[in-house]
Amino acid sequence: MTRAGPTVPWTIIAYDLNEYPFPALVARILRTSELAGLRPSEDVPLLSRQMDQSTAFHRMFYENFDGELRAVYEAFIAEVIADELGEPFCFQAVPTFRVHLPGNVAVGEFHRDADYHHPPGELNYWLPLTPAWDSNTVWIEVPGTERQLPAAAMPGQVVHFDALNLRHGNVQNQTGVTRVSFDFRCIPLRLYAESEGRSVNTGRRFAIGEYYKHL
């Protein structure tokens, strides 16, 4: 594990791809042999916050999430993430899927999750399914500064950071390689309070039984 520090505002957690084969499962859903070579069948305009969940790839992911991918995701939560947290928690029932195409972005604007009414106590985990670096990865604010750093990570790693309070987002992807990832949020039950706030993407309330699930 790589720990966060004063100039690297994230932690990297390693996991076994043989046990949790997320890239292979998502590649099968998207009907591709190579996620990093993923390209749309038609031009995709520069994505905005309102449109960054609207591609055909997003529809395929969410429509096919139930089944083997959900089973592996929930096993990962129950084993890897539970071991990291070490206390009872709830988690995002369906992770948020991202596709960072060359020349485009995966998230429509730099933001803090608190800007979108996510509740206090939430912890964020970002899981790349392809190599992520430089302009195709997530850029995360260094606390106490106005600058962001690119969080380089590989399949088999999870980037844990304070998305609730640190500004983060994407720059236009100039690597020529598509980055595919998903991210999810957890809250320790000792910090959980049912909220009337709703996800800007799904419209679900930030509550167990809607946005969150408790194993």
Short mmCIF file of the C-alpha atoms (twelve columns), coordinates in Angstrom:
data_MODEL
# 
_entry.id   MODEL 
# 
loop_
_atom_site.group_PDB 
_atom_site.id 
_atom_site.type_symbol 
_atom_site.label_atom_id 
_atom_site.label_alt_id 
_atom_site.label_comp_id 
_atom_site.label_asym_id 
_atom_site.label_seq_id 
_atom_site.Cartn_x 
_atom_site.Cartn_y 
_atom_site.Cartn_z 
_atom_site.pdbx_PDB_model_num 
ATOM 1   C CA . MET A 1   0.000   0.000   0.000   1 
ATOM 2   C CA . THR A 2   1.163   3.551   -0.803  1 
ATOM 3   C CA . ARG A 3   0.133   6.054   1.840   1 
ATOM 4   C CA . ALA A 4   -1.060  9.601   1.256   1 
ATOM 5   C CA . GLY A 5   1.351   12.347  2.221   1 
ATOM 6   C CA . PRO A 6   1.575   16.142  2.208   1 
ATOM 7   C CA . THR A 7   2.186   16.279  -1.562  1 
ATOM 8   C CA . VAL A 8   0.397   13.075  -2.658  1 
ATOM 9   C CA . PRO A 9   -3.211  13.348  -1.449  1 
ATOM 10  C CA . TRP A 10  -4.191  9.761   -2.116  1 
ATOM 11  C CA . THR A 11  -3.540  6.200   -1.004  1 
ATOM 12  C CA . ILE A 12  -3.056  3.288   -3.420  1 
ATOM 13  C CA . ILE A 13  -4.430  -0.111  -2.392  1 
ATOM 14  C CA . ALA A 14  -3.383  -3.220  -4.336  1 
ATOM 15  C CA . TYR A 15  -5.680  -6.165  -5.038  1 
ATOM 16  C CA . ASP A 16  -5.505  -9.483  -6.928  1 
ATOM 17  C CA . LEU A 17  -6.832  -9.303  -10.502 1 
ATOM 18  C CA . ASN A 18  -7.179  -13.071 -10.615 1 
ATOM 19  C CA . GLU A 19  -9.553  -12.926 -7.678  1 
ATOM 20  C CA . TYR A 20  -11.366 -9.780  -8.817  1 
ATOM 21  C CA . PRO A 21  -11.027 -9.702  -12.646 1 
ATOM 22  C CA . PHE A 22  -12.734 -6.349  -13.205 1 
ATOM 23  C CA . PRO A 23  -11.009 -5.452  -16.513 1 
ATOM 24  C CA . ALA A 24  -11.952 -8.775  -18.124 1 
ATOM 25  C CA . LEU A 25  -15.552 -8.590  -16.906 1 
ATOM 26  C CA . VAL A 26  -16.036 -5.022  -18.152 1 
ATOM 27  C CA . ALA A 27  -14.335 -5.799  -21.481 1 
ATOM 28  C CA . ARG A 28  -16.826 -8.625  -21.970 1 
ATOM 29  C CA . ILE A 29  -19.744 -6.280  -21.214 1 
ATOM 30  C CA . LEU A 30  -18.405 -3.680  -23.673 1 
ATOM 31  C CA . ARG A 31  -17.681 -6.368  -26.293 1 
ATOM 32  C CA . THR A 32  -14.049 -5.458  -26.747 1 
ATOM 33  C CA . SER A 33  -10.796 -7.357  -26.408 1 
ATOM 34  C CA . GLU A 34  -8.844  -4.261  -25.364 1 
ATOM 35  C CA . LEU A 35  -10.340 -1.603  -23.083 1 
ATOM 36  C CA . ALA A 36  -7.486  0.847   -23.737 1 
ATOM 37  C CA . GLY A 37  -8.339  0.727   -27.449 1 
ATOM 38  C CA . LEU A 38  -12.039 1.407   -26.865 1 
ATOM 39  C CA . ARG A 39  -13.457 3.860   -29.400 1 
ATOM 40  C CA . PRO A 40  -17.035 4.982   -30.073 1 
ATOM 41  C CA . SER A 41  -18.772 4.116   -33.352 1 
ATOM 42  C CA . GLU A 42  -19.594 7.809   -33.829 1 
ATOM 43  C CA . ASP A 43  -18.096 11.129  -32.731 1 
ATOM 44  C CA . VAL A 44  -18.606 12.042  -29.082 1 
ATOM 45  C CA . PRO A 45  -18.613 15.807  -28.351 1 
ATOM 46  C CA . LEU A 46  -16.557 17.203  -25.477 1 
ATOM 47  C CA . LEU A 47  -18.476 15.890  -22.503 1 
ATOM 48  C CA . SER A 48  -20.144 18.210  -20.014 1 
ATOM 49  C CA . ARG A 49  -21.244 17.441  -16.447 1 
ATOM 50  C CA . GLN A 50  -24.789 16.846  -17.753 1 
ATOM 51  C CA . MET A 51  -23.627 14.481  -20.513 1 
ATOM 52  C CA . ASP A 52  -20.644 12.575  -19.096 1 
ATOM 53  C CA . GLN A 53  -22.763 9.506   -18.273 1 
ATOM 54  C CA . SER A 54  -24.544 9.433   -21.629 1 
ATOM 55  C CA . THR A 55  -22.404 7.350   -23.996 1 
ATOM 56  C CA . ALA A 56  -23.315 3.934   -25.380 1 
ATOM 57  C CA . PHE A 57  -20.506 2.476   -23.247 1 
ATOM 58  C CA . HIS A 58  -22.167 3.783   -20.075 1 
ATOM 59  C CA . ARG A 59  -25.504 2.281   -21.081 1 
ATOM 60  C CA . MET A 60  -23.901 -1.099  -21.736 1 
ATOM 61  C CA . PHE A 61  -22.139 -1.060  -18.360 1 
ATOM 62  C CA . TYR A 62  -25.198 -0.183  -16.291 1 
ATOM 63  C CA . GLU A 63  -27.587 -2.435  -18.212 1 
ATOM 64  C CA . ASN A 64  -25.255 -5.404  -17.651 1 
ATOM 65  C CA . PHE A 65  -23.984 -4.660  -14.151 1 
ATOM 66  C CA . ASP A 66  -26.253 -7.188  -12.458 1 
ATOM 67  C CA . GLY A 67  -24.863 -10.703 -12.640 1 
ATOM 68  C CA . GLU A 68  -21.213 -11.708 -12.450 1 
ATOM 69  C CA . LEU A 69  -19.874 -8.152  -12.256 1 
ATOM 70  C CA . ARG A 70  -22.115 -7.263  -9.320  1 
ATOM 71  C CA . ALA A 71  -21.134 -10.495 -7.541  1 
ATOM 72  C CA . VAL A 72  -17.402 -9.755  -7.932  1 
ATOM 73  C CA . TYR A 73  -17.908 -6.080  -6.959  1 
ATOM 74  C CA . GLU A 74  -19.747 -7.019  -3.759  1 
ATOM 75  C CA . ALA A 75  -17.134 -9.662  -2.900  1 
ATOM 76  C CA . PHE A 76  -14.440 -7.005  -3.404  1 
ATOM 77  C CA . ILE A 77  -16.304 -4.619  -1.103  1 
ATOM 78  C CA . ALA A 78  -16.864 -7.328  1.527   1 
ATOM 79  C CA . GLU A 79  -13.247 -8.495  1.479   1 
ATOM 80  C CA . VAL A 80  -10.762 -5.861  0.261   1 
ATOM 81  C CA . ILE A 81  -12.554 -2.667  1.294   1 
ATOM 82  C CA . ALA A 82  -13.895 -4.110  4.544   1 
ATOM 83  C CA . ASP A 83  -10.347 -5.103  5.467   1 
ATOM 84  C CA . GLU A 84  -9.143  -1.551  4.777   1 
ATOM 85  C CA . LEU A 85  -11.913 0.150   6.754   1 
ATOM 86  C CA . GLY A 86  -11.996 -2.260  9.668   1 
ATOM 87  C CA . GLU A 87  -15.481 -1.198  10.806  1 
ATOM 88  C CA . PRO A 88  -19.105 -1.556  9.639   1 
ATOM 89  C CA . PHE A 89  -19.976 0.597   6.627   1 
ATOM 90  C CA . CYS A 90  -22.346 1.047   3.719   1 
ATOM 91  C CA . PHE A 91  -21.236 1.397   0.101   1 
ATOM 92  C CA . GLN A 92  -22.429 2.690   -3.263  1 
ATOM 93  C CA . ALA A 93  -24.747 -0.032  -4.578  1 
ATOM 94  C CA . VAL A 94  -23.808 0.545   -8.243  1 
ATOM 95  C CA . PRO A 95  -20.395 2.109   -8.929  1 
ATOM 96  C CA . THR A 96  -20.066 5.102   -11.244 1 
ATOM 97  C CA . PHE A 97  -18.589 4.150   -14.612 1 
ATOM 98  C CA . ARG A 98  -16.121 6.410   -16.503 1 
ATOM 99  C CA . VAL A 99  -14.701 6.366   -20.026 1 
ATOM 100 C CA . HIS A 100 -11.925 8.878   -20.808 1 
ATOM 101 C CA . LEU A 101 -11.661 8.874   -24.602 1 
ATOM 102 C CA . PRO A 102 -8.701  10.470  -26.424 1 
ATOM 103 C CA . GLY A 103 -9.333  14.192  -26.905 1 
ATOM 104 C CA . ASN A 104 -12.146 14.147  -24.363 1 
ATOM 105 C CA . VAL A 105 -12.816 14.072  -20.616 1 
ATOM 106 C CA . ALA A 106 -14.488 11.496  -18.372 1 
ATOM 107 C CA . VAL A 107 -15.957 13.978  -15.886 1 
ATOM 108 C CA . GLY A 108 -17.506 17.168  -17.212 1 
ATOM 109 C CA . GLU A 109 -16.016 19.581  -14.675 1 
ATOM 110 C CA . PHE A 110 -13.549 19.834  -11.820 1 
ATOM 111 C CA . HIS A 111 -15.488 19.595  -8.567  1 
ATOM 112 C CA . ARG A 112 -15.664 18.460  -4.969  1 
ATOM 113 C CA . ASP A 113 -18.288 15.814  -4.268  1 
ATOM 114 C CA . ALA A 114 -19.641 18.100  -1.541  1 
ATOM 115 C CA . ASP A 115 -20.607 20.491  -4.386  1 
ATOM 116 C CA . TYR A 116 -23.093 17.798  -5.463  1 
ATOM 117 C CA . HIS A 117 -24.519 17.387  -1.921  1 
ATOM 118 C CA . HIS A 118 -22.734 14.136  -1.080  1 
ATOM 119 C CA . PRO A 119 -22.967 13.603  2.684   1 
ATOM 120 C CA . PRO A 120 -20.249 14.106  5.327   1 
ATOM 121 C CA . GLY A 121 -18.179 11.032  6.156   1 
ATOM 122 C CA . GLU A 122 -18.130 9.670   2.605   1 
ATOM 123 C CA . LEU A 123 -14.924 7.962   1.413   1 
ATOM 124 C CA . ASN A 124 -14.064 7.679   -2.293  1 
ATOM 125 C CA . TYR A 125 -12.357 4.803   -4.137  1 
ATOM 126 C CA . TRP A 126 -11.328 5.131   -7.783  1 
ATOM 127 C CA . LEU A 127 -10.508 1.897   -9.634  1 
ATOM 128 C CA . PRO A 128 -8.834  2.075   -13.082 1 
ATOM 129 C CA . LEU A 129 -9.467  -0.795  -15.493 1 
ATOM 130 C CA . THR A 130 -6.703  0.371   -17.862 1 
ATOM 131 C CA . PRO A 131 -3.326  2.042   -17.194 1 
ATOM 132 C CA . ALA A 132 -4.019  5.606   -16.009 1 
ATOM 133 C CA . TRP A 133 -1.426  8.347   -16.093 1 
ATOM 134 C CA . ASP A 134 -0.784  11.967  -17.087 1 
ATOM 135 C CA . SER A 135 -3.697  13.449  -19.070 1 
ATOM 136 C CA . ASN A 136 -5.919  10.342  -19.046 1 
ATOM 137 C CA . THR A 137 -6.118  9.921   -15.265 1 
ATOM 138 C CA . VAL A 138 -7.906  11.741  -12.444 1 
ATOM 139 C CA . TRP A 139 -6.240  14.925  -11.163 1 
ATOM 140 C CA . ILE A 140 -6.577  15.523  -7.413  1 
ATOM 141 C CA . GLU A 141 -6.106  18.716  -5.417  1 
ATOM 142 C CA . VAL A 142 -3.130  18.980  -3.073  1 
ATOM 143 C CA . PRO A 143 -4.577  20.158  0.274   1 
ATOM 144 C CA . GLY A 144 -3.772  23.760  1.079   1 
ATOM 145 C CA . THR A 145 -2.909  24.624  -2.529  1 
ATOM 146 C CA . GLU A 146 -4.777  25.464  -5.720  1 
ATOM 147 C CA . ARG A 147 -3.052  22.798  -7.820  1 
ATOM 148 C CA . GLN A 148 -3.980  19.267  -8.781  1 
ATOM 149 C CA . LEU A 149 -1.703  16.289  -9.415  1 
ATOM 150 C CA . PRO A 150 -2.337  13.312  -11.741 1 
ATOM 151 C CA . ALA A 151 -2.891  10.069  -9.829  1 
ATOM 152 C CA . ALA A 152 -1.054  7.397   -11.838 1 
ATOM 153 C CA . ALA A 153 -2.427  3.893   -11.242 1 
ATOM 154 C CA . MET A 154 -2.747  0.505   -12.921 1 
ATOM 155 C CA . PRO A 155 -5.330  -2.281  -13.056 1 
ATOM 156 C CA . GLY A 156 -5.018  -4.135  -9.760  1 
ATOM 157 C CA . GLN A 157 -4.847  -0.873  -7.823  1 
ATOM 158 C CA . VAL A 158 -7.458  1.357   -6.167  1 
ATOM 159 C CA . VAL A 159 -6.872  5.050   -5.513  1 
ATOM 160 C CA . HIS A 160 -8.431  6.190   -2.231  1 
ATOM 161 C CA . PHE A 161 -8.800  9.946   -1.711  1 
ATOM 162 C CA . ASP A 162 -11.015 12.594  -0.117  1 
ATOM 163 C CA . ALA A 163 -13.242 13.371  -3.097  1 
ATOM 164 C CA . LEU A 164 -15.759 14.984  -0.787  1 
ATOM 165 C CA . ASN A 165 -13.438 17.895  0.042   1 
ATOM 166 C CA . LEU A 166 -10.610 17.870  -2.530  1 
ATOM 167 C CA . ARG A 167 -11.208 19.353  -5.971  1 
ATOM 168 C CA . HIS A 168 -10.675 16.739  -8.676  1 
ATOM 169 C CA . GLY A 169 -11.469 16.043  -12.317 1 
ATOM 170 C CA . ASN A 170 -9.933  15.406  -15.712 1 
ATOM 171 C CA . VAL A 171 -8.014  17.308  -18.347 1 
ATOM 172 C CA . GLN A 172 -8.474  16.461  -22.022 1 
ATOM 173 C CA . ASN A 173 -6.885  13.099  -22.750 1 
ATOM 174 C CA . GLN A 174 -3.810  13.631  -24.944 1 
ATOM 175 C CA . THR A 175 -2.287  10.161  -24.445 1 
ATOM 176 C CA . GLY A 176 -4.011  8.586   -27.452 1 
ATOM 177 C CA . VAL A 177 -5.193  5.785   -25.120 1 
ATOM 178 C CA . THR A 178 -8.652  5.369   -23.628 1 
ATOM 179 C CA . ARG A 179 -8.874  5.179   -19.851 1 
ATOM 180 C CA . VAL A 180 -11.727 3.105   -18.420 1 
ATOM 181 C CA . SER A 181 -12.524 3.090   -14.705 1 
ATOM 182 C CA . PHE A 182 -15.221 3.021   -12.104 1 
ATOM 183 C CA . ASP A 183 -15.461 4.655   -8.703  1 
ATOM 184 C CA . PHE A 184 -17.542 4.144   -5.607  1 
ATOM 185 C CA . ARG A 185 -18.155 5.637   -2.207  1 
ATOM 186 C CA . CYS A 186 -18.437 4.214   1.314   1 
ATOM 187 C CA . ILE A 187 -19.518 5.639   4.660   1 
ATOM 188 C CA . PRO A 188 -18.688 4.119   8.069   1 
ATOM 189 C CA . LEU A 189 -22.001 3.414   9.768   1 
ATOM 190 C CA . ARG A 190 -20.937 5.487   12.780  1 
ATOM 191 C CA . LEU A 191 -20.930 8.527   10.448  1 
ATOM 192 C CA . TYR A 192 -23.968 7.603   8.366   1 
ATOM 193 C CA . ALA A 193 -27.092 9.747   8.491   1 
ATOM 194 C CA . GLU A 194 -29.934 9.325   6.013   1 
ATOM 195 C CA . SER A 195 -30.032 12.277  3.648   1 
ATOM 196 C CA . GLU A 196 -32.647 13.850  1.419   1 
ATOM 197 C CA . GLY A 197 -29.873 14.818  -1.004  1 
ATOM 198 C CA . ARG A 198 -29.840 12.965  -4.322  1 
ATOM 199 C CA . SER A 199 -27.162 11.856  -6.757  1 
ATOM 200 C CA . VAL A 200 -26.895 14.183  -9.763  1 
ATOM 201 C CA . ASN A 201 -26.377 11.132  -12.024 1 
ATOM 202 C CA . THR A 202 -28.955 8.637   -10.782 1 
ATOM 203 C CA . GLY A 203 -31.425 10.737  -8.807  1 
ATOM 204 C CA . ARG A 204 -31.235 8.245   -5.935  1 
ATOM 205 C CA . ARG A 205 -31.286 9.527   -2.361  1 
ATOM 206 C CA . PHE A 206 -28.063 9.197   -0.374  1 
ATOM 207 C CA . ALA A 207 -29.670 6.538   1.799   1 
ATOM 208 C CA . ILE A 208 -29.253 2.821   2.460   1 
ATOM 209 C CA . GLY A 209 -31.636 1.005   0.121   1 
ATOM 210 C CA . GLU A 210 -31.186 3.618   -2.606  1 
ATOM 211 C CA . TYR A 211 -27.727 5.026   -3.401  1 
ATOM 212 C CA . TYR A 212 -26.042 2.947   -0.669  1 
ATOM 213 C CA . LYS A 213 -26.175 -0.709  0.278   1 
ATOM 214 C CA . HIS A 214 -25.188 -2.449  3.502   1 
ATOM 215 C CA . LEU A 215 -23.919 -6.028  3.208   1 
# 
